[in-house]
Amino acid sequence: MPIPVLHLVSRFWVGGSERQFIERLRAHPKGFAPEVACLELSGGNLEEFLSLGLPRPQVFPLRGSLLRPNTIRQVLRLARLIRRRGVRLVHANEFISNFVGLLAARTAGVPVIVNRADLGHLRQGFGPRHRTVEKWMSRSADAVCANADRVRRLCIEEEGSDPARTFVVRNGLDLDRFDALAAGGLQGPLTEGRPLIAVVANLWPVKGHCVLVEAIARVHAQRPEARFALVGDGPDRPFLEARVKELGLGEAVQFLGTRYDVPAILARADAKCLPSLAEGLPNAVMEAMSASLPVIATAVGGTPELVIPGETGFLAAPGDPASLAEQILRLLSDPGQGRRMGARGRRLIEREHSLRRLAEAHGALYRAVLAPDVHSRAVLGEQALRP
């Protein structure tokens, strides 16, 4: 009989971590049966989750601060669900679900895995108290699942997580599905003109769009024909739109907002740029590489594990408009090299970030956590950590 694993997510947002949650379920490891619960049944990826054909998830609504008594009520409800369904392992997805999932798993007496998909320092509204809780979760969970080597090192070196139970499971993509969507039509407008550089990231401070706009001004001075399509939305949008207008970049930059046709947009682009100030293993870069695009990105988090200078793209210093503009112009100066880098990027995704590799790594992780003795956990843990 397959071993029941409960996957807990806050809600079905549009974002890299939420995309990987869907892919984890799409490629669930053999021998393990997925159960899903959420804290809110909403979000832009909800329809895609429902299309997987899994049972509708039970909801455990927090309705505000984690400090309210309702949090304890939902933890106890979740623990009862774990016992009733015979769940053997809980796998939570991000900060809030990690917290609730850890408490519920401890109450129910089953092991818990907490996910870490970023460096944890620069998230919007994320302060010292959040970091204290996150450190406690990294030390207390039965396993920490990071999506990049750099994230794993942070959990160990800065949060006190045990190296023997801190694993790396790199993101994966359903390439057949991606290619089918890329071949489809656009669902909305797209900037005209070439070369076209796509920037797919929600408009949050940590994504570095403020730096990007200043870099675009430098690029525009030398390559006024270049066009930038910004896909995503968020609180920085009014400032960014005003700054683009102030710099006279209105014809060079288009704000596309939230879009669900990203593969089709990437299929029409010449390159991808990600100017983030912090990252885990960015799904946006993986999607660009799946579209055979060269990538200009900042050297943060796990990004250098994907963007290899001169091989799959170029890296710029974070927070430095001059450095970012230099790398964009470098790419634009040699379209042939860009196409070759894009082809190498596609091969890297096919080789190392397929759904098969994702399923194998999660299976090894689950077996390591559930292993009955220390020696077995160590052997299976090495399998989970294997590149």
Tab-separated table of N, CA and C in Angstrom, residues 142-268:
chain	number	residue	atom	x	y	z
A	142	ASP	N	11.955	17.350	11.208
A	142	ASP	CA	12.673	16.099	10.966
A	142	ASP	C	13.570	16.212	9.739
A	143	ALA	N	13.201	17.079	8.812
A	143	ALA	CA	14.050	17.334	7.656
A	143	ALA	C	13.734	18.715	7.103
A	144	VAL	N	14.768	19.351	6.538
A	144	VAL	CA	14.609	20.606	5.818
A	144	VAL	C	14.897	20.310	4.352
A	145	CYS	N	13.974	20.695	3.486
A	145	CYS	CA	14.116	20.453	2.047
A	145	CYS	C	14.387	21.788	1.357
A	146	ALA	N	15.646	22.030	0.989
A	146	ALA	CA	16.043	23.250	0.285
A	146	ALA	C	16.046	22.979	-1.213
A	147	ASN	N	15.905	24.037	-2.002
A	147	ASN	CA	15.876	23.836	-3.450
A	147	ASN	C	17.186	24.209	-4.128
A	148	ALA	N	18.201	24.585	-3.341
A	148	ALA	CA	19.498	24.946	-3.906
A	148	ALA	C	20.579	24.740	-2.850
A	149	ASP	N	21.803	24.516	-3.294
A	149	ASP	CA	22.918	24.328	-2.359
A	149	ASP	C	23.093	25.549	-1.465
A	150	ARG	N	22.940	26.741	-2.046
A	150	ARG	CA	23.128	27.970	-1.265
A	150	ARG	C	22.084	28.077	-0.164
A	151	VAL	N	20.864	27.677	-0.429
A	151	VAL	CA	19.809	27.713	0.589
A	151	VAL	C	20.122	26.689	1.680
A	152	ARG	N	20.588	25.517	1.294
A	152	ARG	CA	20.952	24.503	2.286
A	152	ARG	C	22.047	25.028	3.209
A	153	ARG	N	23.058	25.679	2.635
A	153	ARG	CA	24.153	26.202	3.471
A	153	ARG	C	23.646	27.230	4.465
A	154	LEU	N	22.709	28.093	4.021
A	154	LEU	CA	22.154	29.090	4.930
A	154	LEU	C	21.437	28.411	6.099
A	155	CYS	N	20.643	27.383	5.816
A	155	CYS	CA	19.908	26.690	6.878
A	155	CYS	C	20.870	26.077	7.888
A	156	ILE	N	21.991	25.560	7.414
A	156	ILE	CA	22.968	24.928	8.299
A	156	ILE	C	23.797	25.963	9.050
A	157	GLU	N	24.343	26.930	8.314
A	157	GLU	CA	25.313	27.855	8.894
A	157	GLU	C	24.678	28.965	9.716
A	158	GLU	N	23.490	29.417	9.319
A	158	GLU	CA	22.882	30.556	9.998
A	158	GLU	C	21.690	30.181	10.878
A	159	GLU	N	21.128	28.996	10.660
A	159	GLU	CA	19.920	28.632	11.401
A	159	GLU	C	20.096	27.399	12.268
A	160	GLY	N	21.248	26.764	12.193
A	160	GLY	CA	21.528	25.640	13.078
A	160	GLY	C	20.885	24.337	12.676
A	161	SER	N	20.473	24.214	11.422
A	161	SER	CA	19.888	22.956	10.967
A	161	SER	C	20.964	21.878	10.885
A	162	ASP	N	20.621	20.665	11.256
A	162	ASP	CA	21.551	19.544	11.232
A	162	ASP	C	21.877	19.181	9.779
A	163	PRO	N	23.163	19.186	9.374
A	163	PRO	CA	23.500	18.850	7.981
A	163	PRO	C	22.969	17.486	7.545
A	164	ALA	N	22.896	16.528	8.487
A	164	ALA	CA	22.466	15.172	8.138
A	164	ALA	C	20.991	15.095	7.779
A	165	ARG	N	20.223	16.125	8.139
A	165	ARG	CA	18.790	16.100	7.798
A	165	ARG	C	18.387	17.361	7.031
A	166	THR	N	19.355	17.959	6.353
A	166	THR	CA	19.088	19.127	5.510
A	166	THR	C	19.436	18.749	4.079
A	167	PHE	N	18.422	18.636	3.247
A	167	PHE	CA	18.567	18.051	1.921
A	167	PHE	C	18.350	19.098	0.835
A	168	VAL	N	18.817	18.779	-0.359
A	168	VAL	CA	18.543	19.595	-1.533
A	168	VAL	C	17.718	18.777	-2.520
A	169	VAL	N	16.545	19.272	-2.843
A	169	VAL	CA	15.750	18.733	-3.946
A	169	VAL	C	15.546	19.882	-4.920
A	170	ARG	N	16.239	19.818	-6.035
A	170	ARG	CA	16.184	20.925	-6.996
A	170	ARG	C	14.854	20.927	-7.749
A	171	ASN	N	14.429	22.118	-8.124
A	171	ASN	CA	13.165	22.274	-8.825
A	171	ASN	C	13.138	21.460	-10.113
A	172	GLY	N	11.941	21.065	-10.519
A	172	GLY	CA	11.761	20.338	-11.768
A	172	GLY	C	10.617	20.930	-12.570
A	173	LEU	N	10.594	20.625	-13.863
A	173	LEU	CA	9.555	21.142	-14.747
A	173	LEU	C	9.018	20.029	-15.639
A	174	ASP	N	7.734	20.129	-15.927
A	174	ASP	CA	7.091	19.241	-16.884
A	174	ASP	C	7.343	19.835	-18.274
A	175	LEU	N	8.391	19.366	-18.943
A	175	LEU	CA	8.800	19.980	-20.198
A	175	LEU	C	7.791	19.744	-21.318
A	176	ASP	N	7.136	18.589	-21.326
A	176	ASP	CA	6.122	18.348	-22.362
A	176	ASP	C	4.985	19.353	-22.244
A	177	ARG	N	4.540	19.574	-21.022
A	177	ARG	CA	3.475	20.547	-20.798
A	177	ARG	C	3.951	21.958	-21.146
A	178	PHE	N	5.176	22.294	-20.734
A	178	PHE	CA	5.727	23.619	-21.025
A	178	PHE	C	5.783	23.849	-22.533
A	179	ASP	N	6.263	22.867	-23.282
A	179	ASP	CA	6.388	23.032	-24.729
A	179	ASP	C	5.025	23.207	-25.386
A	180	ALA	N	4.021	22.483	-24.885
A	180	ALA	CA	2.680	22.616	-25.448
A	180	ALA	C	2.131	24.024	-25.207
A	181	LEU	N	2.367	24.565	-24.010
A	181	LEU	CA	1.903	25.922	-23.713
A	181	LEU	C	2.684	26.954	-24.515
A	182	ALA	N	3.978	26.695	-24.713
A	182	ALA	CA	4.801	27.635	-25.479
A	182	ALA	C	4.336	27.713	-26.931
A	183	ALA	N	3.829	26.604	-27.443
A	183	ALA	CA	3.358	26.579	-28.833
A	183	ALA	C	1.984	27.211	-28.985
A	184	GLY	N	1.308	27.490	-27.895
A	184	GLY	CA	-0.026	28.068	-27.939
A	184	GLY	C	0.005	29.558	-28.204
A	185	GLY	N	-1.176	30.125	-28.346
A	185	GLY	CA	-1.291	31.544	-28.621
A	185	GLY	C	-1.162	32.389	-27.366
A	186	LEU	N	-0.903	33.662	-27.569
A	186	LEU	CA	-0.848	34.612	-26.459
A	186	LEU	C	-2.250	34.890	-25.943
A	187	GLN	N	-2.354	35.148	-24.651
A	187	GLN	CA	-3.643	35.445	-24.032
A	187	GLN	C	-3.828	36.941	-23.786
A	188	GLY	N	-2.875	37.740	-24.215
A	188	GLY	CA	-2.954	39.173	-24.012
A	188	GLY	C	-1.905	39.877	-24.846
A	189	PRO	N	-1.772	41.188	-24.691
A	189	PRO	CA	-0.813	41.954	-25.503
A	189	PRO	C	0.626	41.637	-25.131
A	190	LEU	N	1.515	41.928	-26.064
A	190	LEU	CA	2.946	41.741	-25.841
A	190	LEU	C	3.699	42.840	-26.571
A	191	THR	N	4.739	43.333	-25.936
A	191	THR	CA	5.559	44.385	-26.530
A	191	THR	C	6.018	43.997	-27.928
A	192	GLU	N	5.880	44.918	-28.879
A	192	GLU	CA	6.381	44.694	-30.226
A	192	GLU	C	7.803	45.227	-30.327
A	193	GLY	N	8.566	44.655	-31.250
A	193	GLY	CA	9.939	45.107	-31.469
A	193	GLY	C	10.938	44.066	-31.017
A	194	ARG	N	12.121	44.097	-31.585
A	194	ARG	CA	13.172	43.163	-31.265
A	194	ARG	C	14.483	43.932	-31.116
A	195	PRO	N	15.378	43.454	-30.298
A	195	PRO	CA	15.261	42.262	-29.468
A	195	PRO	C	14.304	42.467	-28.291
A	196	LEU	N	13.692	41.356	-27.869
A	196	LEU	CA	12.725	41.398	-26.777
A	196	LEU	C	13.275	40.626	-25.587
A	197	ILE	N	13.342	41.289	-24.440
A	197	ILE	CA	13.853	40.672	-23.214
A	197	ILE	C	12.689	40.540	-22.237
A	198	ALA	N	12.415	39.321	-21.826
A	198	ALA	CA	11.329	39.050	-20.885
A	198	ALA	C	11.855	39.113	-19.457
A	199	VAL	N	11.060	39.697	-18.561
A	199	VAL	CA	11.385	39.767	-17.137
A	199	VAL	C	10.158	39.231	-16.400
A	200	VAL	N	10.236	37.991	-15.925
A	200	VAL	CA	9.099	37.331	-15.292
A	200	VAL	C	9.358	37.263	-13.792
A	201	ALA	N	8.680	38.111	-13.040
A	201	ALA	CA	8.847	38.152	-11.581
A	201	ALA	C	7.805	39.100	-11.014
A	202	ASN	N	7.203	38.730	-9.890
A	202	ASN	CA	6.275	39.632	-9.236
A	202	ASN	C	6.978	40.920	-8.822
A	203	LEU	N	6.244	42.018	-8.836
A	203	LEU	CA	6.848	43.336	-8.618
A	203	LEU	C	6.994	43.632	-7.126
A	204	TRP	N	7.855	42.851	-6.479
A	204	TRP	CA	8.202	43.024	-5.078
A	204	TRP	C	9.620	43.586	-4.993
A	205	PRO	N	9.957	44.311	-3.922
A	205	PRO	CA	11.305	44.892	-3.817
A	205	PRO	C	12.428	43.881	-4.000
A	206	VAL	N	12.260	42.660	-3.455
A	206	VAL	CA	13.331	41.660	-3.503
A	206	VAL	C	13.660	41.237	-4.933
A	207	LYS	N	12.751	41.459	-5.875
A	207	LYS	CA	12.996	41.040	-7.255
A	207	LYS	C	13.849	42.035	-8.033
A	208	GLY	N	14.136	43.206	-7.466
A	208	GLY	CA	15.131	44.096	-8.048
A	208	GLY	C	14.697	44.889	-9.259
A	209	HIS	N	13.400	45.106	-9.442
A	209	HIS	CA	12.954	45.857	-10.613
A	209	HIS	C	13.420	47.312	-10.591
A	210	CYS	N	13.581	47.871	-9.400
A	210	CYS	CA	14.066	49.258	-9.320
A	210	CYS	C	15.463	49.365	-9.931
A	211	VAL	N	16.290	48.351	-9.673
A	211	VAL	CA	17.622	48.301	-10.283
A	211	VAL	C	17.492	48.083	-11.787
A	212	LEU	N	16.582	47.216	-12.174
A	212	LEU	CA	16.398	46.907	-13.586
A	212	LEU	C	16.049	48.153	-14.396
A	213	VAL	N	15.125	48.964	-13.900
A	213	VAL	CA	14.707	50.148	-14.664
A	213	VAL	C	15.895	51.083	-14.906
A	214	GLU	N	16.742	51.253	-13.903
A	214	GLU	CA	17.928	52.101	-14.091
A	214	GLU	C	18.878	51.474	-15.108
A	215	ALA	N	18.966	50.143	-15.107
A	215	ALA	CA	19.810	49.464	-16.087
A	215	ALA	C	19.235	49.613	-17.492
A	216	ILE	N	17.906	49.528	-17.598
A	216	ILE	CA	17.275	49.683	-18.909
A	216	ILE	C	17.588	51.049	-19.496
A	217	ALA	N	17.614	52.076	-18.661
A	217	ALA	CA	17.952	53.416	-19.159
A	217	ALA	C	19.341	53.429	-19.796
A	218	ARG	N	20.292	52.721	-19.186
A	218	ARG	CA	21.651	52.643	-19.744
A	218	ARG	C	21.663	51.846	-21.047
A	219	VAL	N	20.897	50.756	-21.074
A	219	VAL	CA	20.815	49.957	-22.296
A	219	VAL	C	20.171	50.767	-23.411
A	220	HIS	N	19.107	51.479	-23.072
A	220	HIS	CA	18.347	52.248	-24.062
A	220	HIS	C	19.221	53.308	-24.725
A	221	ALA	N	20.171	53.869	-23.991
A	221	ALA	CA	21.054	54.898	-24.553
A	221	ALA	C	21.904	54.344	-25.691
A	222	GLN	N	22.195	53.039	-25.650
A	222	GLN	CA	23.027	52.428	-26.687
A	222	GLN	C	22.241	51.555	-27.650
A	223	ARG	N	21.165	50.948	-27.153
A	223	ARG	CA	20.349	50.064	-27.995
A	223	ARG	C	18.878	50.446	-27.837
A	224	PRO	N	18.478	51.574	-28.416
A	224	PRO	CA	17.106	52.065	-28.214
A	224	PRO	C	16.041	51.143	-28.786
A	225	GLU	N	16.426	50.216	-29.661
A	225	GLU	CA	15.440	49.301	-30.242
A	225	GLU	C	15.063	48.169	-29.289
A	226	ALA	N	15.850	47.941	-28.237
A	226	ALA	CA	15.580	46.835	-27.312
A	226	ALA	C	14.265	47.068	-26.563
A	227	ARG	N	13.505	46.000	-26.374
A	227	ARG	CA	12.225	46.070	-25.690
A	227	ARG	C	12.231	45.117	-24.489
A	228	PHE	N	11.551	45.534	-23.420
A	228	PHE	CA	11.503	44.762	-22.185
A	228	PHE	C	10.043	44.514	-21.816
A	229	ALA	N	9.673	43.260	-21.649
A	229	ALA	CA	8.320	42.876	-21.256
A	229	ALA	C	8.351	42.403	-19.811
A	230	LEU	N	7.737	43.184	-18.911
A	230	LEU	CA	7.722	42.859	-17.486
A	230	LEU	C	6.431	42.118	-17.152
A	231	VAL	N	6.574	40.841	-16.793
A	231	VAL	CA	5.434	39.979	-16.491
A	231	VAL	C	5.347	39.808	-14.976
A	232	GLY	N	4.214	40.175	-14.389
A	232	GLY	CA	4.035	40.072	-12.950
A	232	GLY	C	3.425	41.342	-12.399
A	233	ASP	N	2.985	41.276	-11.156
A	233	ASP	CA	2.366	42.431	-10.527
A	233	ASP	C	2.794	42.480	-9.069
A	234	GLY	N	2.493	43.592	-8.412
A	234	GLY	CA	2.875	43.723	-7.017
A	234	GLY	C	2.938	45.167	-6.584
A	235	PRO	N	3.323	45.413	-5.338
A	235	PRO	CA	3.251	46.760	-4.761
A	235	PRO	C	4.218	47.766	-5.371
A	236	ASP	N	5.257	47.321	-6.049
A	236	ASP	CA	6.215	48.258	-6.647
A	236	ASP	C	5.741	48.825	-7.981
A	237	ARG	N	4.632	48.339	-8.498
A	237	ARG	CA	4.238	48.733	-9.853
A	237	ARG	C	4.031	50.242	-10.009
A	238	PRO	N	3.304	50.938	-9.127
A	238	PRO	CA	3.122	52.384	-9.345
A	238	PRO	C	4.441	53.144	-9.410
A	239	PHE	N	5.365	52.837	-8.510
A	239	PHE	CA	6.661	53.516	-8.543
A	239	PHE	C	7.406	53.210	-9.835
A	240	LEU	N	7.406	51.950	-10.236
A	240	LEU	CA	8.142	51.558	-11.436
A	240	LEU	C	7.563	52.215	-12.676
A	241	GLU	N	6.242	52.264	-12.768
A	241	GLU	CA	5.618	52.913	-13.924
A	241	GLU	C	5.967	54.393	-13.968
A	242	ALA	N	5.968	55.029	-12.802
A	242	ALA	CA	6.317	56.454	-12.749
A	242	ALA	C	7.772	56.674	-13.137
A	243	ARG	N	8.655	55.793	-12.678
A	243	ARG	CA	10.083	55.946	-12.980
A	243	ARG	C	10.351	55.691	-14.463
A	244	VAL	N	9.679	54.725	-15.060
A	244	VAL	CA	9.820	54.469	-16.491
A	244	VAL	C	9.401	55.701	-17.292
A	245	LYS	N	8.308	56.313	-16.893
A	245	LYS	CA	7.837	57.522	-17.577
A	245	LYS	C	8.832	58.660	-17.404
A	246	GLU	N	9.334	58.818	-16.183
A	246	GLU	CA	10.289	59.890	-15.889
A	246	GLU	C	11.558	59.759	-16.732
A	247	LEU	N	11.990	58.529	-16.967
A	247	LEU	CA	13.215	58.284	-17.731
A	247	LEU	C	12.966	58.247	-19.241
A	248	GLY	N	11.731	58.416	-19.661
A	248	GLY	CA	11.419	58.400	-21.080
A	248	GLY	C	11.540	57.031	-21.712
A	249	LEU	N	11.197	55.992	-20.952
A	249	LEU	CA	11.360	54.614	-21.423
A	249	LEU	C	10.028	53.966	-21.783
A	250	GLY	N	8.988	54.784	-21.958
A	250	GLY	CA	7.655	54.246	-22.174
A	250	GLY	C	7.554	53.315	-23.366
A	251	GLU	N	8.297	53.581	-24.443
A	251	GLU	CA	8.239	52.714	-25.619
A	251	GLU	C	9.081	51.459	-25.447
A	252	ALA	N	10.024	51.488	-24.511
A	252	ALA	CA	10.940	50.354	-24.336
A	252	ALA	C	10.424	49.335	-23.327
A	253	VAL	N	9.522	49.755	-22.438
A	253	VAL	CA	9.094	48.888	-21.334
A	253	VAL	C	7.584	48.747	-21.354
A	254	GLN	N	7.119	47.514	-21.262
A	254	GLN	CA	5.682	47.262	-21.147
A	254	GLN	C	5.422	46.441	-19.894
A	255	PHE	N	4.457	46.886	-19.081
A	255	PHE	CA	4.032	46.155	-17.887
A	255	PHE	C	2.844	45.271	-18.276
A	256	LEU	N	3.047	43.980	-18.253
A	256	LEU	CA	2.020	43.050	-18.696
A	256	LEU	C	1.127	42.564	-17.567
A	257	GLY	N	1.543	42.784	-16.305
A	257	GLY	CA	0.751	42.308	-15.180
A	257	GLY	C	0.829	40.791	-15.042
A	258	THR	N	-0.068	40.241	-14.222
A	258	THR	CA	-0.115	38.788	-14.026
A	258	THR	C	-0.595	38.116	-15.301
A	259	ARG	N	0.177	37.132	-15.764
A	259	ARG	CA	-0.177	36.416	-16.986
A	259	ARG	C	-0.051	34.914	-16.752
A	260	TYR	N	-0.909	34.163	-17.420
A	260	TYR	CA	-0.887	32.712	-17.318
A	260	TYR	C	-0.416	32.067	-18.625
A	261	ASP	N	0.157	32.888	-19.517
A	261	ASP	CA	0.694	32.398	-20.780
A	261	ASP	C	2.198	32.640	-20.868
A	262	VAL	N	2.882	32.506	-19.730
A	262	VAL	CA	4.315	32.790	-19.684
A	262	VAL	C	5.103	31.967	-20.699
A	263	PRO	N	4.866	30.641	-20.843
A	263	PRO	CA	5.628	29.906	-21.862
A	263	PRO	C	5.478	30.495	-23.264
A	264	ALA	N	4.261	30.954	-23.617
A	264	ALA	CA	4.052	31.544	-24.938
A	264	ALA	C	4.788	32.878	-25.061
A	265	ILE	N	4.841	33.649	-23.984
A	265	ILE	CA	5.598	34.903	-24.003
A	265	ILE	C	7.083	34.617	-24.193
A	266	LEU	N	7.605	33.646	-23.437
A	266	LEU	CA	9.025	33.312	-23.541
A	266	LEU	C	9.372	32.798	-24.938
A	267	ALA	N	8.435	32.096	-25.573
A	267	ALA	CA	8.681	31.576	-26.921
A	267	ALA	C	8.876	32.700	-27.925
A	268	ARG	N	8.409	33.896	-27.608
A	268	ARG	CA	8.508	35.039	-28.508
A	268	ARG	C	9.614	36.004	-28.104
